[in-house]
Short mmCIF file of N, CA and C and ligand atoms in Angstrom, two decimals:
data_model
loop_
_atom_site.label_atom_id
_atom_site.label_comp_id
_atom_site.label_asym_id
_atom_site.label_seq_id
_atom_site.Cartn_x
_atom_site.Cartn_y
_atom_site.Cartn_z
N MET E 1 -6.86 29.90 19.07
CA MET E 1 -6.24 28.73 19.10
C MET E 1 -5.31 28.48 17.92
N ALA E 2 -4.01 28.34 17.85
CA ALA E 2 -3.24 28.05 16.68
C ALA E 2 -3.62 26.66 16.10
N ARG E 3 -3.86 26.57 14.91
CA ARG E 3 -4.21 25.17 14.33
C ARG E 3 -2.90 24.85 13.42
N THR E 4 -2.96 23.58 13.50
CA THR E 4 -1.62 22.84 12.80
C THR E 4 -2.34 21.69 11.85
N ALA E 5 -1.84 21.74 10.63
CA ALA E 5 -2.15 20.65 9.77
C ALA E 5 -0.94 19.86 9.60
N VAL E 6 -1.08 18.59 9.74
CA VAL E 6 0.13 17.59 9.36
C VAL E 6 -0.24 16.97 8.04
N TYR E 7 0.79 16.91 7.25
CA TYR E 7 0.51 16.26 5.86
C TYR E 7 1.42 15.14 5.78
N PRO E 8 1.00 13.94 5.99
CA PRO E 8 1.97 12.71 6.19
C PRO E 8 1.96 12.19 4.69
N GLY E 9 3.26 11.27 4.38
CA GLY E 9 3.31 10.69 3.16
C GLY E 9 4.78 10.06 3.10
N SER E 10 5.04 9.38 1.91
CA SER E 10 6.26 8.85 1.68
C SER E 10 7.26 9.95 0.89
N PHE E 11 6.47 10.66 0.05
CA PHE E 11 7.18 11.83 -0.89
C PHE E 11 8.42 11.12 -1.49
N ASP E 12 8.06 10.15 -2.19
CA ASP E 12 9.23 9.43 -2.91
C ASP E 12 9.13 9.63 -4.46
N PRO E 13 9.11 10.76 -4.95
CA PRO E 13 9.38 11.97 -4.51
C PRO E 13 8.27 13.10 -4.39
N VAL E 14 8.62 13.97 -3.89
CA VAL E 14 7.58 15.07 -3.87
C VAL E 14 7.17 15.43 -5.16
N THR E 15 5.80 15.56 -5.52
CA THR E 15 5.32 15.86 -6.98
C THR E 15 4.57 17.31 -6.95
N MET E 16 4.21 17.64 -8.13
CA MET E 16 3.65 18.92 -8.15
C MET E 16 2.23 18.94 -7.66
N GLY E 17 1.55 17.66 -7.64
CA GLY E 17 0.22 17.42 -6.89
C GLY E 17 0.54 17.82 -5.36
N HIS E 18 1.56 17.08 -4.77
CA HIS E 18 1.87 17.32 -3.40
C HIS E 18 2.10 18.85 -3.18
N MET E 19 2.83 19.54 -4.08
CA MET E 19 3.08 20.88 -3.87
C MET E 19 1.68 21.84 -3.79
N ASP E 20 0.93 21.53 -4.88
CA ASP E 20 -0.28 22.25 -4.86
C ASP E 20 -0.98 21.99 -3.45
N LEU E 21 -1.14 20.91 -2.98
CA LEU E 21 -1.81 20.58 -1.69
C LEU E 21 -1.21 21.28 -0.72
N ILE E 22 0.19 21.29 -0.43
CA ILE E 22 0.83 21.98 0.57
C ILE E 22 0.71 23.51 0.59
N THR E 23 0.53 24.13 -0.84
CA THR E 23 0.38 25.42 -0.87
C THR E 23 -1.04 25.76 -0.46
N ARG E 24 -1.89 25.21 -0.86
CA ARG E 24 -3.41 25.34 -0.38
C ARG E 24 -3.64 25.25 1.02
N THR E 25 -2.89 24.20 1.67
CA THR E 25 -3.25 23.92 3.08
C THR E 25 -2.62 24.91 3.92
N ALA E 26 -1.29 25.40 3.63
CA ALA E 26 -0.70 26.38 4.22
C ALA E 26 -1.38 27.67 4.33
N GLY E 27 -2.29 27.80 3.47
CA GLY E 27 -3.09 29.11 3.36
C GLY E 27 -4.29 29.04 4.23
N LEU E 28 -4.58 27.89 4.79
CA LEU E 28 -5.96 27.64 5.69
C LEU E 28 -5.49 27.37 6.95
N PHE E 29 -4.13 27.00 7.46
CA PHE E 29 -3.82 26.88 8.81
C PHE E 29 -2.69 27.72 9.36
N ASP E 30 -2.54 27.79 10.56
CA ASP E 30 -1.53 28.59 10.94
C ASP E 30 0.00 28.01 10.67
N GLN E 31 -0.04 26.86 10.99
CA GLN E 31 1.39 25.91 10.80
C GLN E 31 0.86 24.68 10.09
N MET E 32 1.72 24.29 9.19
CA MET E 32 1.77 23.20 8.52
C MET E 32 3.07 22.22 8.62
N VAL E 33 2.94 21.02 8.88
CA VAL E 33 4.04 20.17 9.01
C VAL E 33 3.91 19.07 7.78
N VAL E 34 4.89 19.10 7.01
CA VAL E 34 4.98 17.98 6.08
C VAL E 34 5.63 16.85 6.72
N ALA E 35 5.00 15.70 6.78
CA ALA E 35 5.70 14.59 7.68
C ALA E 35 6.07 13.45 6.93
N VAL E 36 7.32 13.11 6.75
CA VAL E 36 7.92 12.13 5.87
C VAL E 36 8.09 10.86 6.74
N LEU E 37 7.37 9.74 6.33
CA LEU E 37 7.50 8.48 6.91
C LEU E 37 8.78 7.85 6.70
N ILE E 38 9.42 7.57 8.00
CA ILE E 38 10.64 6.76 8.11
C ILE E 38 10.40 5.39 8.18
N ASN E 39 11.21 4.53 7.30
CA ASN E 39 11.02 3.18 7.20
C ASN E 39 9.66 2.75 6.70
N SER E 40 9.37 3.30 5.43
CA SER E 40 8.14 2.87 4.72
C SER E 40 8.15 1.42 4.37
N GLU E 41 7.12 0.75 4.42
CA GLU E 41 7.04 -0.67 3.97
C GLU E 41 7.52 -0.85 2.38
N LYS E 42 7.69 0.09 1.67
CA LYS E 42 8.00 0.08 0.38
C LYS E 42 9.54 -0.31 0.44
N LYS E 43 9.91 -1.43 -0.11
CA LYS E 43 11.16 -2.10 -0.04
C LYS E 43 12.38 -1.10 -0.65
N SER E 44 12.02 -0.72 -2.09
CA SER E 44 13.13 -0.04 -2.52
C SER E 44 12.64 1.32 -3.08
N PRO E 45 12.83 2.34 -2.21
CA PRO E 45 12.49 3.67 -2.60
C PRO E 45 13.48 4.23 -3.50
N LEU E 46 12.89 5.11 -4.53
CA LEU E 46 13.96 5.66 -5.43
C LEU E 46 14.91 6.59 -4.88
N PHE E 47 14.49 7.33 -3.74
CA PHE E 47 15.23 8.51 -3.02
C PHE E 47 15.22 8.01 -1.47
N SER E 48 16.54 8.16 -1.02
CA SER E 48 16.72 8.02 0.47
C SER E 48 15.89 8.96 1.25
N LEU E 49 15.75 8.64 2.57
CA LEU E 49 14.85 9.70 3.30
C LEU E 49 15.49 10.97 3.38
N ASP E 50 16.87 10.92 3.56
CA ASP E 50 17.52 12.31 3.67
C ASP E 50 17.30 13.15 2.08
N GLU E 51 17.35 12.28 1.04
CA GLU E 51 17.15 12.98 -0.11
C GLU E 51 15.66 13.53 -0.21
N ARG E 52 14.62 12.84 0.25
CA ARG E 52 13.26 13.06 0.27
C ARG E 52 13.16 14.40 0.83
N VAL E 53 13.76 14.43 2.19
CA VAL E 53 13.48 15.59 3.03
C VAL E 53 14.08 16.72 2.56
N ILE E 54 15.38 16.62 1.97
CA ILE E 54 16.19 17.80 1.28
C ILE E 54 15.38 18.51 0.32
N MET E 55 14.84 17.52 -0.66
CA MET E 55 13.95 17.87 -1.59
C MET E 55 12.66 18.68 -1.34
N LEU E 56 12.07 18.02 -0.34
CA LEU E 56 10.76 18.81 0.15
C LEU E 56 11.16 20.08 0.75
N LYS E 57 12.24 20.16 1.57
CA LYS E 57 12.64 21.65 2.19
C LYS E 57 12.86 22.48 1.35
N ASP E 58 13.59 22.03 0.22
CA ASP E 58 14.03 23.19 -0.84
C ASP E 58 12.64 23.54 -1.56
N ALA E 59 11.85 22.62 -1.81
CA ALA E 59 10.44 22.96 -2.62
C ALA E 59 9.77 23.91 -1.87
N CYS E 60 9.72 23.61 -0.47
CA CYS E 60 8.95 24.53 0.55
C CYS E 60 9.64 25.70 1.01
N LYS E 61 10.59 26.07 0.49
CA LYS E 61 11.43 27.17 1.42
C LYS E 61 10.79 28.51 1.32
N ASN E 62 9.96 28.83 0.24
CA ASN E 62 9.17 30.12 0.17
C ASN E 62 7.80 30.07 0.79
N ILE E 63 7.44 29.03 1.57
CA ILE E 63 6.29 28.95 2.12
C ILE E 63 6.65 29.15 3.60
N PRO E 64 6.37 30.35 4.22
CA PRO E 64 6.75 30.75 5.59
C PRO E 64 6.29 29.63 6.66
N ASN E 65 5.06 29.22 6.64
CA ASN E 65 4.50 28.44 7.70
C ASN E 65 4.54 26.97 7.60
N VAL E 66 5.35 26.58 6.70
CA VAL E 66 5.65 25.12 6.42
C VAL E 66 6.94 24.64 6.89
N SER E 67 6.80 23.37 7.55
CA SER E 67 8.26 22.91 8.12
C SER E 67 8.10 21.49 7.46
N VAL E 68 9.20 20.83 7.49
CA VAL E 68 9.43 19.41 7.09
C VAL E 68 9.95 18.68 8.06
N GLU E 69 9.37 17.49 8.47
CA GLU E 69 9.84 16.68 9.65
C GLU E 69 9.86 15.12 9.11
N CYS E 70 10.31 14.37 9.99
CA CYS E 70 10.22 12.82 9.73
C CYS E 70 9.52 12.35 10.86
N PHE E 71 8.88 11.17 10.48
CA PHE E 71 8.26 10.54 11.71
C PHE E 71 8.20 8.93 11.41
N GLU E 72 8.31 8.43 12.73
CA GLU E 72 8.39 6.79 12.63
C GLU E 72 7.26 6.40 13.66
N GLY E 73 6.74 5.25 13.37
CA GLY E 73 5.70 4.55 14.00
C GLY E 73 4.44 5.12 13.69
N LEU E 74 3.40 5.34 14.50
CA LEU E 74 2.10 5.59 14.26
C LEU E 74 1.85 7.18 13.87
N LEU E 75 1.25 7.25 13.01
CA LEU E 75 1.00 8.75 12.47
C LEU E 75 0.25 9.54 13.53
N VAL E 76 -0.71 8.79 14.40
CA VAL E 76 -1.46 9.58 15.23
C VAL E 76 -0.76 10.03 16.34
N ASP E 77 0.33 9.28 16.74
CA ASP E 77 1.25 9.56 17.98
C ASP E 77 2.14 10.92 17.39
N PHE E 78 2.37 11.01 16.24
CA PHE E 78 3.14 12.09 15.80
C PHE E 78 2.31 13.26 15.77
N VAL E 79 1.00 13.17 15.31
CA VAL E 79 0.17 14.31 15.22
C VAL E 79 -0.23 14.84 16.56
N ARG E 80 -0.42 13.96 17.54
CA ARG E 80 -0.48 14.30 18.95
C ARG E 80 0.50 15.07 19.44
N SER E 81 1.69 14.76 18.99
CA SER E 81 2.78 15.55 19.59
C SER E 81 2.82 16.97 18.95
N LYS E 82 1.99 17.22 17.99
CA LYS E 82 1.98 18.73 17.42
C LYS E 82 0.96 19.57 18.05
N GLY E 83 0.23 18.87 19.16
CA GLY E 83 -0.85 19.51 19.82
C GLY E 83 -2.04 19.42 19.02
N ASP E 84 -2.80 20.83 18.91
CA ASP E 84 -4.15 20.60 18.33
C ASP E 84 -4.02 20.50 16.86
N ALA E 85 -3.87 19.26 16.45
CA ALA E 85 -3.52 19.17 14.92
C ALA E 85 -4.52 18.26 14.08
N VAL E 86 -4.56 18.57 12.98
CA VAL E 86 -5.31 17.61 11.98
C VAL E 86 -4.46 17.06 11.09
N ILE E 87 -4.82 15.84 10.33
CA ILE E 87 -4.22 15.33 9.24
C ILE E 87 -4.86 15.73 8.01
N ILE E 88 -4.03 16.07 6.92
CA ILE E 88 -4.46 16.48 5.69
C ILE E 88 -4.17 15.22 4.72
N ARG E 89 -5.08 14.91 3.78
CA ARG E 89 -4.85 14.00 2.68
C ARG E 89 -5.50 14.46 1.62
N GLY E 90 -4.87 14.17 0.42
CA GLY E 90 -5.19 14.65 -0.86
C GLY E 90 -6.04 13.66 -1.60
N LEU E 91 -7.19 13.88 -2.20
CA LEU E 91 -7.85 12.80 -3.20
C LEU E 91 -7.82 13.27 -4.61
N ARG E 92 -7.10 12.44 -5.14
CA ARG E 92 -7.06 12.61 -6.73
C ARG E 92 -8.39 12.06 -7.50
N GLU E 93 -8.83 10.89 -7.09
CA GLU E 93 -9.76 10.27 -7.87
C GLU E 93 -10.49 9.35 -6.88
N LEU E 94 -11.81 8.93 -7.25
CA LEU E 94 -12.56 8.09 -6.45
C LEU E 94 -11.89 6.79 -5.83
N MET E 95 -10.84 6.26 -6.61
CA MET E 95 -10.14 5.01 -6.13
C MET E 95 -9.44 5.48 -4.79
N ASP E 96 -8.84 6.69 -4.79
CA ASP E 96 -8.06 7.11 -3.53
C ASP E 96 -9.09 7.15 -2.23
N PHE E 97 -10.25 7.46 -2.44
CA PHE E 97 -11.22 7.48 -1.46
C PHE E 97 -11.34 6.31 -0.49
N GLU E 98 -11.43 5.23 -1.11
CA GLU E 98 -11.73 4.15 -0.37
C GLU E 98 -10.57 3.74 0.71
N MET E 99 -9.32 3.74 0.12
CA MET E 99 -8.24 3.70 1.01
C MET E 99 -8.12 4.84 2.22
N GLU E 100 -8.26 5.96 1.57
CA GLU E 100 -8.10 7.23 2.40
C GLU E 100 -9.30 7.30 3.55
N LEU E 101 -10.28 6.66 3.21
CA LEU E 101 -11.56 6.72 4.22
C LEU E 101 -11.25 5.78 5.29
N GLN E 102 -10.77 4.62 4.65
CA GLN E 102 -10.32 3.58 5.70
C GLN E 102 -9.18 3.95 6.89
N MET E 103 -8.10 4.69 6.14
CA MET E 103 -7.12 5.07 6.98
C MET E 103 -7.54 6.31 7.95
N ALA E 104 -8.34 7.15 7.39
CA ALA E 104 -8.89 8.22 8.49
C ALA E 104 -9.76 7.49 9.54
N GLN E 105 -10.34 6.58 9.33
CA GLN E 105 -11.39 5.87 10.27
C GLN E 105 -10.28 5.13 11.36
N VAL E 106 -9.34 4.48 10.76
CA VAL E 106 -8.55 3.75 11.70
C VAL E 106 -7.55 4.87 12.48
N ASN E 107 -7.27 5.74 11.96
CA ASN E 107 -6.53 6.81 12.88
C ASN E 107 -7.44 7.40 13.74
N ARG E 108 -8.65 7.69 13.53
CA ARG E 108 -9.42 8.19 14.43
C ARG E 108 -9.75 7.20 15.62
N ILE E 109 -9.91 6.00 15.25
CA ILE E 109 -10.11 4.77 16.20
C ILE E 109 -8.99 4.79 17.30
N ALA E 110 -7.78 4.84 16.51
CA ALA E 110 -6.58 4.61 17.31
C ALA E 110 -6.22 5.92 18.28
N SER E 111 -6.83 6.97 17.82
CA SER E 111 -6.48 8.18 18.72
C SER E 111 -7.44 8.53 19.82
N GLY E 112 -8.65 7.88 20.03
CA GLY E 112 -9.37 8.14 20.95
C GLY E 112 -10.81 8.35 20.48
N GLU E 113 -11.77 8.43 21.60
CA GLU E 113 -13.13 8.67 21.17
C GLU E 113 -13.54 9.98 21.26
N GLY E 114 -14.65 10.39 20.42
CA GLY E 114 -15.24 11.84 20.55
C GLY E 114 -14.40 12.68 20.27
N ALA E 115 -14.36 13.86 20.97
CA ALA E 115 -13.56 15.00 20.78
C ALA E 115 -11.96 14.68 20.80
N GLU E 116 -11.77 13.62 21.45
CA GLU E 116 -10.21 13.00 21.47
C GLU E 116 -9.68 12.68 20.19
N GLY E 117 -10.61 12.13 19.34
CA GLY E 117 -10.10 11.42 18.08
C GLY E 117 -9.38 12.60 17.00
N ILE E 118 -8.42 12.07 16.34
CA ILE E 118 -7.90 13.17 15.54
C ILE E 118 -8.49 12.92 14.28
N GLU E 119 -8.82 14.14 13.83
CA GLU E 119 -9.63 14.30 12.43
C GLU E 119 -8.63 14.16 11.20
N THR E 120 -9.37 13.78 10.19
CA THR E 120 -8.61 13.92 8.89
C THR E 120 -9.55 14.69 7.85
N LEU E 121 -8.82 15.69 7.20
CA LEU E 121 -9.51 16.38 6.25
C LEU E 121 -8.99 16.00 4.90
N PHE E 122 -10.05 15.95 3.98
CA PHE E 122 -9.48 15.56 2.66
C PHE E 122 -9.56 16.90 1.73
N LEU E 123 -8.53 17.13 0.83
CA LEU E 123 -8.64 18.09 0.00
C LEU E 123 -8.59 17.53 -1.45
N PRO E 124 -9.65 17.94 -2.17
CA PRO E 124 -9.58 17.38 -3.64
C PRO E 124 -8.27 18.11 -4.42
N THR E 125 -7.74 17.05 -5.17
CA THR E 125 -6.62 17.65 -6.04
C THR E 125 -7.05 18.71 -7.16
N ASP E 126 -6.33 19.44 -7.52
CA ASP E 126 -6.49 20.17 -8.62
C ASP E 126 -6.36 19.28 -9.72
N PRO E 127 -7.51 19.41 -10.60
CA PRO E 127 -7.83 18.50 -11.73
C PRO E 127 -6.52 18.50 -12.74
N LYS E 128 -5.80 19.47 -12.65
CA LYS E 128 -4.51 19.43 -13.53
C LYS E 128 -3.48 18.52 -12.99
N TYR E 129 -3.48 18.37 -11.89
CA TYR E 129 -2.50 17.44 -11.28
C TYR E 129 -2.97 15.95 -10.89
N SER E 130 -4.30 15.68 -11.16
CA SER E 130 -4.75 14.48 -10.69
C SER E 130 -4.38 13.12 -11.34
N HIS E 131 -3.53 13.22 -12.44
CA HIS E 131 -3.00 12.12 -13.03
C HIS E 131 -1.44 11.76 -12.44
N ILE E 132 -0.89 12.79 -11.61
CA ILE E 132 0.29 12.86 -11.11
C ILE E 132 0.34 11.85 -9.69
N SER E 133 1.25 11.01 -9.56
CA SER E 133 1.54 10.44 -8.29
C SER E 133 3.20 10.13 -8.11
N SER E 134 3.50 9.89 -7.01
CA SER E 134 4.94 9.53 -7.06
C SER E 134 5.49 8.18 -7.68
N SER E 135 4.28 7.36 -7.67
CA SER E 135 4.81 6.03 -8.22
C SER E 135 4.65 6.07 -9.91
N VAL E 136 3.83 6.96 -10.30
CA VAL E 136 3.84 7.38 -11.78
C VAL E 136 5.35 7.97 -12.06
N VAL E 137 5.68 8.89 -11.30
CA VAL E 137 7.01 9.65 -11.43
C VAL E 137 8.09 8.48 -11.51
N ARG E 138 8.04 7.39 -10.48
CA ARG E 138 9.19 6.53 -10.36
C ARG E 138 9.14 5.65 -11.60
N GLU E 139 7.99 5.19 -12.01
CA GLU E 139 7.68 4.40 -13.18
C GLU E 139 8.31 5.07 -14.40
N TYR E 140 7.95 6.33 -14.63
CA TYR E 140 8.22 6.96 -15.71
C TYR E 140 9.88 7.14 -15.84
N ALA E 141 10.30 7.54 -14.68
CA ALA E 141 11.80 7.79 -14.72
C ALA E 141 12.36 6.36 -15.23
N ARG E 142 11.99 5.39 -14.78
CA ARG E 142 12.49 4.05 -15.30
C ARG E 142 12.71 4.02 -16.65
N TYR E 143 11.68 4.49 -17.29
CA TYR E 143 11.52 4.58 -18.94
C TYR E 143 11.94 5.81 -19.57
N ARG E 144 12.73 6.76 -18.70
CA ARG E 144 13.19 7.94 -19.15
C ARG E 144 12.08 8.76 -19.86
N VAL E 145 10.87 8.85 -19.20
CA VAL E 145 9.74 9.70 -19.85
C VAL E 145 10.11 11.10 -19.31
N PRO E 146 10.10 12.20 -20.02
CA PRO E 146 10.40 13.59 -19.48
C PRO E 146 9.46 13.89 -18.39
N LEU E 147 9.89 14.51 -17.31
CA LEU E 147 8.98 14.59 -15.99
C LEU E 147 8.79 15.96 -15.77
N LYS E 148 9.02 17.07 -16.64
CA LYS E 148 8.88 18.22 -16.52
C LYS E 148 7.10 18.63 -16.28
N GLY E 149 6.93 19.25 -15.22
CA GLY E 149 5.52 19.45 -15.03
C GLY E 149 4.90 18.53 -13.93
N PHE E 150 5.73 17.28 -13.78
CA PHE E 150 5.34 16.35 -12.78
C PHE E 150 5.78 16.48 -11.44
N VAL E 151 7.11 17.19 -11.44
CA VAL E 151 7.83 17.33 -10.23
C VAL E 151 8.30 18.67 -10.05
N PRO E 152 8.58 19.40 -8.88
CA PRO E 152 9.34 20.80 -8.75
C PRO E 152 10.49 20.62 -9.61
N GLU E 153 10.87 21.89 -9.97
CA GLU E 153 12.11 22.01 -10.80
C GLU E 153 13.45 21.52 -9.84
N ASN E 154 13.31 21.60 -8.61
CA ASN E 154 14.55 21.20 -7.77
C ASN E 154 14.64 19.66 -7.61
N VAL E 155 13.35 19.00 -8.00
CA VAL E 155 13.44 17.49 -7.92
C VAL E 155 13.86 17.21 -9.14
N LEU E 156 13.49 17.81 -10.24
CA LEU E 156 14.15 17.38 -11.65
C LEU E 156 15.47 17.48 -11.67
N ASN E 157 16.05 18.73 -11.05
CA ASN E 157 17.40 18.90 -11.06
C ASN E 157 18.23 17.70 -10.22
N THR E 158 17.60 17.24 -9.18
CA THR E 158 18.12 16.39 -8.43
C THR E 158 18.18 14.93 -9.30
N MET E 159 17.25 14.61 -9.96
CA MET E 159 17.02 13.50 -10.71
C MET E 159 18.00 13.55 -11.96
N MET E 160 18.24 14.76 -12.35
CA MET E 160 19.30 14.74 -13.45
C MET E 160 20.70 14.35 -12.86
N GLU E 161 20.95 15.09 -11.64
CA GLU E 161 22.37 14.97 -11.02
C GLU E 161 22.49 13.56 -10.79
N LYS E 162 21.54 12.73 -10.44
CA LYS E 162 21.56 11.47 -10.05
C LYS E 162 21.56 10.48 -11.30
N GLY E 163 21.22 11.15 -12.37
CA GLY E 163 21.49 10.35 -13.51
C GLY E 163 19.94 9.53 -13.74
N ILE E 164 18.96 9.91 -13.12
CA ILE E 164 17.80 9.02 -13.06
C ILE E 164 16.82 9.58 -14.29
N VAL E 165 17.13 11.05 -14.68
CA VAL E 165 16.41 11.43 -15.92
C VAL E 165 17.62 12.14 -16.77
N THR E 166 17.45 12.10 -17.98
CA THR E 166 18.54 12.69 -18.87
C THR E 166 18.34 14.10 -19.29
N SER E 167 17.03 14.65 -19.00
CA SER E 167 16.72 15.84 -19.76
C SER E 167 15.70 16.56 -18.86
N THR E 168 15.71 17.79 -18.65
CA THR E 168 14.65 18.57 -17.87
C THR E 168 13.71 19.17 -19.06
N LYS E 169 13.99 19.00 -20.32
CA LYS E 169 12.97 19.43 -21.34
C LYS E 169 12.07 18.45 -21.80
N GLU E 170 10.95 18.95 -22.41
CA GLU E 170 9.94 17.79 -22.96
C GLU E 170 10.51 17.42 -24.27
N ASP E 171 11.43 18.20 -25.13
CA ASP E 171 11.88 17.82 -26.29
C ASP E 171 13.05 17.44 -26.41
O1 PNS I 201 2.35 8.88 0.65
P1 PNS I 201 1.89 7.55 1.19
O2 PNS I 201 2.72 6.18 1.15
O3 PNS I 201 0.48 7.14 0.64
O4 PNS I 201 1.65 7.69 2.77
C1 PNS I 201 0.93 6.67 3.54
C2 PNS I 201 1.23 7.00 5.24
C3 PNS I 201 2.71 7.51 5.46
C4 PNS I 201 0.39 8.47 5.51
C5 PNS I 201 0.83 6.06 6.18
O5 PNS I 201 1.53 4.78 5.60
C6 PNS I 201 0.97 6.10 7.52
O6 PNS I 201 0.25 6.93 8.13
N1 PNS I 201 2.07 5.31 8.01
C7 PNS I 201 2.29 5.47 9.50
C8 PNS I 201 1.99 4.33 10.13
C9 PNS I 201 0.38 4.40 10.55
O7 PNS I 201 0.13 5.09 11.47
N2 PNS I 201 -0.48 3.53 10.15
C10 PNS I 201 -1.85 3.60 10.45
C11 PNS I 201 -2.80 4.22 9.35
S1 PNS I 201 -3.05 3.03 8.10
#
């Protein structure tokens, strides 16, 4: 039976931590779908949905079993549309766990009882990326802090093109 992992998120923007998780998950599953939420509650994203998807697709282009899609509405409905699929979420620190546990439980309740319920698997973030989050990237970008090592090269280039960061170098 082919197994699919769905990795949902806002990805505003995709970070090195996300990429680590994507690469590791892709090695564990037949197919992996990175699912970008449309209409996030976040009022002012740094990047438009199109930009986020383009950057993700570019960053994942060399991982053959990874695709990037958008979804709207309930995550469990999207996951169900992928057949026999599980949700993947990363854990950077203990604080993440509280929220992620609640989300996993809610998603399971919303998707059915017993074997019907959609499972969430947690992957611990590689310690070298545990300080990185999209919100840290957005905040640092506001203060022009160099972001090399925080986001993939293509994201850094897009940020430069948009004038969000002024340098790709740390010096
Ligand atoms: O990267 P994020 O912002 O932490 O991702 C959050 C996301 C997209 C996984 C979550 O908000 C989500 O699944 N939204 C879709 C609506 C939904 O199904 N909500 C129920 C779970 S709380």
